[in-house]
Short mmCIF file of C-alpha atoms in Angstrom, two decimals:
data_model
loop_
_atom_site.label_atom_id
_atom_site.label_comp_id
_atom_site.label_asym_id
_atom_site.label_seq_id
_atom_site.Cartn_x
_atom_site.Cartn_y
_atom_site.Cartn_z
CA MET D 1 0.00 0.00 0.00
CA VAL D 2 1.29 3.45 -1.00
CA ASN D 3 0.73 6.36 1.41
CA VAL D 4 -0.69 9.38 -0.41
CA ARG D 5 -0.80 12.96 0.89
CA VAL D 6 -3.95 14.63 -0.46
CA SER D 7 -5.03 18.25 -0.27
CA PHE D 8 -7.31 20.80 -1.95
CA SER D 9 -8.09 24.51 -2.01
CA ARG D 10 -9.04 25.97 1.38
CA MET D 11 -11.95 28.14 0.12
CA GLY D 12 -12.69 29.77 3.47
CA TRP D 13 -14.24 27.22 5.83
CA SER D 14 -14.78 24.68 3.04
CA TYR D 15 -11.64 22.73 3.97
CA ILE D 16 -13.58 21.37 6.99
CA PHE D 17 -15.98 19.27 4.94
CA PHE D 18 -13.45 18.40 2.23
CA LYS D 19 -11.33 16.87 4.99
CA GLY D 20 -14.40 14.86 5.96
CA LEU D 21 -14.68 13.46 2.44
CA PHE D 22 -11.27 11.78 2.78
CA HIS D 23 -11.38 11.05 6.51
CA ASP D 24 -9.81 7.80 7.75
CA LEU D 25 -9.26 6.22 4.34
CA PRO D 26 -6.44 3.63 4.32
CA GLY D 27 -3.30 4.98 2.71
CA ILE D 28 -4.63 8.56 2.63
CA GLU D 29 -3.13 11.38 4.69
CA VAL D 30 -5.22 14.55 4.38
CA VAL D 31 -3.15 17.72 4.54
CA GLU D 32 -5.10 20.75 5.71
CA PRO D 33 -4.41 23.66 3.33
CA PRO D 34 -2.93 26.65 5.17
CA LEU D 35 -4.56 30.05 5.34
CA VAL D 36 -4.35 31.96 2.09
CA ASN D 37 -1.90 34.86 2.29
CA THR D 38 -0.17 37.40 0.06
CA GLU D 39 2.83 35.16 -0.62
CA ILE D 40 0.64 32.25 -1.76
CA VAL D 41 -1.49 34.44 -4.04
CA SER D 42 1.55 36.22 -5.50
CA GLU D 43 3.04 32.87 -6.51
CA GLY D 44 -0.21 31.91 -8.22
CA VAL D 45 -0.47 35.24 -10.01
CA LYS D 46 3.12 34.99 -11.25
CA ASN D 47 2.54 31.58 -12.84
CA SER D 48 -0.98 32.08 -14.24
CA PRO D 49 -2.22 33.46 -17.56
CA GLU D 50 -2.79 37.19 -17.08
CA PHE D 51 -6.51 37.34 -17.84
CA VAL D 52 -7.63 34.10 -16.24
CA CYS D 53 -10.18 34.27 -13.39
CA PHE D 54 -8.69 35.38 -10.09
CA PRO D 55 -9.79 32.23 -8.17
CA PHE D 56 -7.67 30.22 -10.64
CA LYS D 57 -4.60 32.18 -9.50
CA VAL D 58 -5.40 31.74 -5.83
CA ILE D 59 -5.91 27.97 -6.16
CA LEU D 60 -2.73 27.58 -8.24
CA GLY D 61 -0.78 29.46 -5.58
CA GLU D 62 -2.17 27.13 -2.93
CA MET D 63 -1.07 24.10 -4.96
CA ILE D 64 2.44 25.45 -5.43
CA ASN D 65 2.73 26.13 -1.71
CA LEU D 66 1.40 22.69 -0.75
CA TYR D 67 3.76 20.96 -3.18
CA ARG D 68 6.86 22.86 -2.11
CA ASN D 69 6.30 23.11 1.63
CA TYR D 70 4.03 20.18 2.54
CA ASP D 71 5.14 17.51 0.05
CA VAL D 72 1.64 17.25 -1.41
CA LYS D 73 1.54 15.87 -4.94
CA ASP D 74 -2.10 14.74 -5.09
CA PHE D 75 -4.90 17.31 -5.33
CA ALA D 76 -8.66 16.88 -5.30
CA MET D 77 -10.24 19.31 -7.73
CA ILE D 78 -13.73 20.11 -8.90
CA ALA D 79 -14.43 19.52 -12.59
CA ASP D 80 -17.49 21.12 -14.19
CA TYR D 81 -19.15 20.86 -17.60
CA GLY D 82 -21.04 24.13 -17.75
CA PRO D 83 -20.29 27.47 -19.43
CA CYS D 84 -18.03 28.70 -16.58
CA ARG D 85 -14.25 28.57 -17.02
CA ALA D 86 -13.97 26.95 -13.58
CA GLY D 87 -14.47 23.61 -15.28
CA LEU D 88 -11.10 23.99 -17.00
CA TYR D 89 -9.12 25.01 -13.91
CA ALA D 90 -7.70 21.60 -13.01
CA VAL D 91 -6.53 20.67 -16.52
CA VAL D 92 -4.73 23.97 -17.07
CA GLN D 93 -3.30 24.09 -13.55
CA LYS D 94 -1.89 20.59 -13.89
CA ARG D 95 -0.12 21.56 -17.12
CA ILE D 96 1.29 24.73 -15.54
CA LEU D 97 2.60 22.76 -12.54
CA LYS D 98 4.24 20.19 -14.79
CA ASN D 99 5.85 22.97 -16.84
CA MET D 100 7.23 24.35 -13.57
CA GLY D 101 8.99 21.03 -12.99
CA PHE D 102 6.40 19.40 -10.73
CA LYS D 103 6.24 16.31 -12.95
CA ASP D 104 4.65 13.99 -10.36
CA VAL D 105 1.55 16.14 -9.70
CA ARG D 106 -1.75 14.26 -9.88
CA MET D 107 -5.33 15.56 -9.95
CA PHE D 108 -8.36 13.67 -8.68
CA TYR D 109 -11.57 15.09 -10.06
CA LEU D 110 -14.87 15.60 -8.27
CA ARG D 111 -17.07 15.77 -11.35
CA GLN D 112 -20.03 18.03 -10.76
CA ASP D 113 -22.11 17.88 -13.93
CA ASP D 114 -24.84 15.95 -12.13
CA PHE D 115 -24.07 14.39 -8.77
CA ARG D 116 -26.98 12.00 -9.17
CA ASN D 117 -25.12 10.01 -11.82
CA LEU D 118 -22.45 9.17 -9.19
CA GLU D 119 -19.53 10.13 -11.45
CA TRP D 120 -18.01 11.96 -8.48
CA LEU D 121 -17.34 8.55 -6.88
CA GLY D 122 -14.52 8.30 -9.41
CA VAL D 123 -12.34 10.29 -7.00
CA PHE D 124 -12.38 7.30 -4.63
CA ARG D 125 -11.66 4.84 -7.44
CA ASP D 126 -8.71 7.00 -8.56
CA LEU D 127 -7.33 7.12 -5.03
CA GLU D 128 -7.76 3.34 -4.68
CA ARG D 129 -5.57 2.84 -7.74
CA ARG D 130 -3.07 5.36 -6.40
CA THR D 131 -2.79 3.72 -2.97
CA GLY D 132 -3.15 0.14 -4.18
CA THR D 133 -5.91 -0.60 -1.69
CA LYS D 134 -9.68 -1.01 -1.63
CA PHE D 135 -11.89 1.39 0.36
CA GLU D 136 -14.74 -0.37 2.16
CA ASP D 137 -18.16 0.81 1.00
CA TYR D 138 -19.13 1.88 4.51
CA ARG D 139 -16.17 4.30 4.62
CA VAL D 140 -17.16 5.89 1.33
CA LEU D 141 -20.78 6.23 2.51
CA ARG D 142 -19.74 7.59 5.91
CA ASN D 143 -17.39 10.14 4.38
CA THR D 144 -20.03 11.25 1.87
CA LEU D 145 -22.40 11.87 4.77
CA LEU D 146 -19.64 13.66 6.72
CA PHE D 147 -19.09 15.93 3.73
CA LEU D 148 -22.79 16.76 3.39
CA VAL D 149 -23.48 17.19 7.11
CA LYS D 150 -20.44 19.37 7.72
CA ALA D 151 -21.14 21.45 4.61
CA TYR D 152 -24.67 22.03 5.90
CA TYR D 153 -23.42 23.16 9.32
CA VAL D 154 -20.79 25.47 7.83
CA GLU D 155 -23.56 27.13 5.81
CA ARG D 156 -25.77 27.31 8.90
CA ILE D 157 -23.08 28.91 11.07
CA THR D 158 -22.16 31.56 8.50
CA HIS D 159 -25.82 32.36 7.88
CA ILE D 160 -26.45 33.04 11.58
CA GLU D 161 -23.16 34.96 11.75
CA GLY D 162 -24.50 37.43 9.20
CA LEU D 163 -27.64 38.05 11.27
CA VAL D 164 -25.98 38.34 14.68
CA ARG D 165 -22.78 40.35 14.22
CA CYS D 166 -24.56 43.64 13.56
CA ARG D 167 -26.45 43.27 16.86
CA GLU D 168 -23.63 42.13 19.16
CA LYS D 169 -22.99 44.25 22.25
CA ASN D 170 -19.47 42.91 22.82
CA LYS D 171 -17.29 43.62 19.81
CA ALA D 172 -15.75 40.56 18.08
CA MET D 173 -17.72 38.08 20.19
CA THR D 174 -19.51 36.75 17.10
CA THR D 175 -16.15 36.09 15.45
CA LYS D 176 -14.96 34.16 18.51
CA VAL D 177 -18.11 32.05 18.57
CA VAL D 178 -17.84 31.28 14.85
CA HIS D 179 -14.21 30.15 15.22
CA THR D 180 -15.11 28.01 18.24
CA LEU D 181 -17.95 26.32 16.37
CA MET D 182 -15.87 25.73 13.26
CA ASN D 183 -13.10 24.11 15.35
CA LEU D 184 -15.64 21.86 17.07
CA LEU D 185 -17.11 20.89 13.71
CA ASP D 186 -13.69 20.25 12.21
CA ASN D 187 -12.68 17.89 15.03
CA GLU D 188 -15.92 15.91 15.22
CA ASN D 189 -16.21 12.98 12.82
CA ASN D 190 -18.85 10.94 14.62
CA LEU D 191 -22.08 11.15 12.65
CA MET D 192 -24.24 10.37 15.68
CA LYS D 193 -22.73 13.26 17.63
CA LEU D 194 -22.98 15.55 14.64
CA SER D 195 -26.73 14.89 14.46
CA ASN D 196 -27.05 17.13 17.55
CA PHE D 197 -24.69 19.85 16.35
CA GLU D 198 -27.58 22.19 15.54
CA ARG D 199 -28.17 22.46 19.29
CA THR D 200 -24.48 23.25 19.85
CA ILE D 201 -24.69 26.05 17.29
CA ASP D 202 -27.76 27.55 18.96
CA GLU D 203 -26.24 27.32 22.44
CA HIS D 204 -23.07 29.14 21.41
CA PHE D 205 -24.83 31.93 19.52
CA HIS D 206 -27.28 32.44 22.40
CA LYS D 207 -24.31 33.33 24.61
CA ILE D 208 -23.77 36.51 22.58
CA PRO D 209 -25.49 39.53 24.17
CA ILE D 210 -27.40 41.31 21.40
CA ASP D 211 -29.39 44.48 20.98
CA LYS D 212 -32.90 43.09 20.46
CA GLU D 213 -34.39 46.52 19.80
CA MET D 214 -32.06 47.27 16.88
CA GLU D 215 -33.53 47.56 13.39
CA PRO D 216 -30.45 47.32 11.16
CA LEU D 217 -30.11 47.84 7.45
CA ARG D 218 -30.49 44.57 5.57
CA VAL D 219 -28.37 43.63 2.57
CA CYS D 220 -28.34 40.69 0.21
CA TYR D 221 -24.71 39.54 0.01
CA THR D 222 -23.93 37.54 -3.07
CA GLY D 223 -21.55 36.98 -5.98
CA GLU D 224 -19.31 34.34 -7.50
CA ILE D 225 -19.09 31.55 -4.95
CA GLN D 226 -15.29 31.10 -4.68
CA VAL D 227 -14.74 34.81 -4.16
CA MET D 228 -17.52 34.84 -1.56
CA LEU D 229 -15.95 32.01 0.44
CA GLU D 230 -12.28 33.02 0.63
CA LYS D 231 -11.84 35.83 3.16
CA TRP D 232 -8.37 36.83 1.97
CA VAL D 233 -9.81 37.48 -1.47
CA ASN D 234 -12.90 39.39 -0.34
CA TYR D 235 -11.23 41.22 2.61
CA ASP D 236 -13.84 39.62 4.90
CA LEU D 237 -16.40 41.99 3.43
CA MET D 238 -19.23 40.13 5.14
CA GLY D 239 -17.64 40.73 8.54
CA GLU D 240 -16.96 44.38 7.72
CA LEU D 241 -20.61 44.94 6.81
CA GLY D 242 -21.66 43.38 10.11
CA VAL D 243 -19.30 45.59 12.11
CA MET D 244 -20.93 48.59 10.43
CA GLY D 245 -24.28 47.48 11.86
CA ILE D 246 -25.66 45.88 8.70
CA GLU D 247 -27.59 42.61 8.74
CA VAL D 248 -26.03 40.39 6.07
CA HIS D 249 -28.01 37.71 4.23
CA LYS D 250 -25.37 35.51 2.59
CA GLN D 251 -26.82 33.79 -0.47
CA TYR D 252 -24.56 30.86 -1.33
CA ASP D 253 -22.29 28.23 0.12
CA VAL D 254 -21.03 24.85 -1.05
CA PHE D 255 -23.92 22.93 0.55
CA ASP D 256 -26.39 25.01 -1.46
CA TRP D 257 -24.36 24.30 -4.60
CA VAL D 258 -24.30 20.54 -3.89
CA MET D 259 -28.07 20.51 -3.38
CA TYR D 260 -28.45 22.25 -6.74
CA LYS D 261 -26.26 19.62 -8.41
CA LEU D 262 -28.46 16.94 -6.84
CA ASP D 263 -31.51 18.76 -8.24
CA ALA D 264 -32.68 19.15 -4.64
CA SER D 265 -32.47 22.92 -4.22
CA LYS D 266 -35.96 24.42 -4.30
CA ARG D 267 -34.41 27.79 -3.56
CA ARG D 268 -32.14 27.75 -6.61
CA ARG D 269 -35.04 26.68 -8.80
CA ARG D 270 -37.13 29.53 -7.42
CA LEU D 271 -34.38 32.09 -8.01
CA ALA D 272 -33.76 30.79 -11.53
CA HIS D 273 -37.46 30.98 -12.34
CA SER D 274 -37.73 34.62 -11.25
CA ALA D 275 -34.56 35.52 -13.18
CA ARG D 276 -35.55 33.89 -16.51
CA LYS D 277 -37.14 37.08 -17.78
CA TYR D 278 -33.72 38.75 -17.81
CA ILE D 279 -31.32 35.79 -18.05
CA PRO D 280 -33.06 32.94 -19.90
CA MET D 281 -30.26 30.39 -19.41
CA ASP D 282 -27.27 29.58 -17.20
CA ILE D 283 -24.47 31.79 -18.54
CA GLY D 284 -21.88 30.72 -15.96
CA GLY D 285 -20.75 31.87 -12.55
CA GLU D 286 -23.71 32.58 -10.28
CA ALA D 287 -25.19 35.22 -12.62
CA LEU D 288 -28.58 33.54 -13.09
CA TRP D 289 -29.15 33.03 -9.36
CA ASN D 290 -27.70 36.43 -8.49
CA MET D 291 -30.39 38.02 -10.63
CA GLY D 292 -32.98 35.95 -8.80
CA SER D 293 -31.50 36.97 -5.45
CA TYR D 294 -31.63 40.63 -6.40
CA LEU D 295 -35.27 40.45 -7.48
CA GLU D 296 -36.29 38.46 -4.41
CA SER D 297 -34.49 40.71 -1.90
CA GLN D 298 -35.86 43.82 -3.64
CA GLU D 299 -39.37 42.41 -3.31
CA LYS D 300 -38.78 41.70 0.39
CA GLY D 301 -37.80 45.31 1.02
CA PHE D 302 -34.08 44.85 1.62
CA ASP D 303 -32.01 48.01 1.85
CA GLY D 304 -29.17 47.03 -0.48
CA PHE D 305 -27.47 44.45 -2.66
CA VAL D 306 -23.74 43.70 -2.37
CA HIS D 307 -22.23 41.78 -5.30
CA ILE D 308 -18.61 40.55 -5.42
CA PHE D 309 -16.94 38.72 -8.27
CA PRO D 310 -13.52 38.02 -9.83
CA PHE D 311 -11.98 40.47 -12.26
CA THR D 312 -12.65 39.30 -15.87
CA CYS D 313 -15.63 37.08 -14.84
CA LEU D 314 -17.82 37.72 -17.88
CA PRO D 315 -21.06 36.20 -16.49
CA GLU D 316 -20.94 38.38 -13.37
CA ILE D 317 -19.96 41.45 -15.39
CA SER D 318 -22.94 40.82 -17.68
CA PHE D 319 -25.25 40.60 -14.68
CA MET D 320 -23.82 43.83 -13.24
CA GLY D 321 -24.40 45.55 -16.58
CA MET D 322 -28.06 44.58 -16.53
CA LEU D 323 -28.57 46.15 -13.10
CA GLU D 324 -26.71 49.32 -14.05
CA ALA D 325 -28.32 49.86 -17.46
CA GLU D 326 -30.20 53.17 -17.46
CA LYS D 327 -33.22 51.65 -19.19
CA ASN D 328 -33.66 49.21 -16.27
CA MET D 329 -33.60 51.77 -13.47
CA ASP D 330 -37.34 51.43 -12.80
CA LYS D 331 -37.08 47.64 -12.59
CA PHE D 332 -33.95 47.50 -10.40
CA TYR D 333 -34.48 50.30 -7.92
CA MET D 334 -32.90 48.77 -4.80
CA PRO D 335 -29.40 50.24 -4.20
CA HIS D 336 -26.66 47.92 -5.39
CA ILE D 337 -22.87 47.94 -5.28
CA HIS D 338 -20.40 45.74 -7.16
CA PHE D 339 -16.82 44.79 -6.29
CA SER D 340 -14.54 43.31 -8.95
CA LEU D 341 -11.64 41.70 -7.05
CA ASP D 342 -8.23 40.75 -8.39
CA GLY D 343 -5.97 40.86 -5.33
CA SER D 344 -4.61 44.33 -6.08
CA SER D 345 -7.53 46.32 -4.67
CA GLY D 346 -6.63 48.14 -1.46
CA PHE D 347 -8.86 47.53 1.54
CA GLU D 348 -9.10 51.23 2.38
CA GLY D 349 -10.54 51.96 -1.06
CA LEU D 350 -13.02 49.14 -0.53
CA ARG D 351 -13.96 50.50 2.90
CA THR D 352 -14.54 53.98 1.46
CA ARG D 353 -16.98 52.57 -1.08
CA ILE D 354 -18.78 50.54 1.60
CA GLU D 355 -19.17 53.60 3.82
CA ALA D 356 -20.57 55.62 0.92
CA PHE D 357 -22.97 52.77 0.11
CA HIS D 358 -24.03 52.65 3.77
CA ASP D 359 -24.84 56.37 3.67
CA LEU D 360 -26.79 55.85 0.44
CA MET D 361 -28.89 53.10 2.03
CA VAL D 362 -29.56 55.21 5.14
CA GLY D 363 -30.65 58.17 3.01
CA ASN D 364 -32.79 55.95 0.81
CA LYS D 365 -34.51 54.43 3.85
CA LYS D 366 -35.30 57.84 5.33
CA THR D 367 -36.92 59.11 2.13
CA ASN D 368 -39.00 55.95 1.81
#
């Protein structure tokens, strides 16, 4: 049996459930990807095509760092079939790494065209061939459930985080609770114990003293999913909005995406249906569902719409153009702000725009 060190992109808190997918498999050592930092991203930028999506550069930088400093040669990557360039990431990244001299790099693909056809199980078959061992069916089933359950709880924790931070009386307490919960979730791999984790989440958040009389501004926080998840990339914009006293309704996480791929997401179907008038088909990224999110939050009386996406992401740019077109001003009247991120944007410039947007929402609420 060959011992294999496997890793993947961190993508914010997503590493927690990706670790669960490969937990306790014979011959597999899961290496937790380190926090994304400037050095990692700079290495990815230096070795990537100039106009490729920014998440591509971040993930490539992570791979280079893991290969050089953690002796990881085997990477689990998502492979898609849709119109988004994300489906080509792994193939191009593997070629770049080999051209850099990393000849023994291997990619194991989680194919996401339709999870119901079970093609994604190929990642386990590939790893079996790599390690020279057979994974018992119960391990594969258990790890699949670990992945789904942990992905659900990560989404649940970050959703509540967006609602609570703006109301906290003790600064940074929400952040401490979130980190505590994520560590507990990361270290628990017993499915029976995880079945009660919802109670643990509620107990920890109830410890935070909040201002129950507060009526904060409410924003829909959305965008391209990889940019939304990685805090280094988005400057923890969600947290910054909360500190400013804004209630943040985060739209997407990996669990939501998995449910969509299983054709089990009523919410995504609802958003797509409402968006069809303006975007009749999936054009890539999260553009179709972002349009649905905008229309739904506008109808619910939200105060603003915050949209973040990678520089050069054509689907998200197209969606932004629809909202900003002068002829559509009567249809899209809720204030909206868009951030195109490429790693070179300064945080202070971002903060200035957020503060101006905050003032716009306050003024708009007073007049209405």
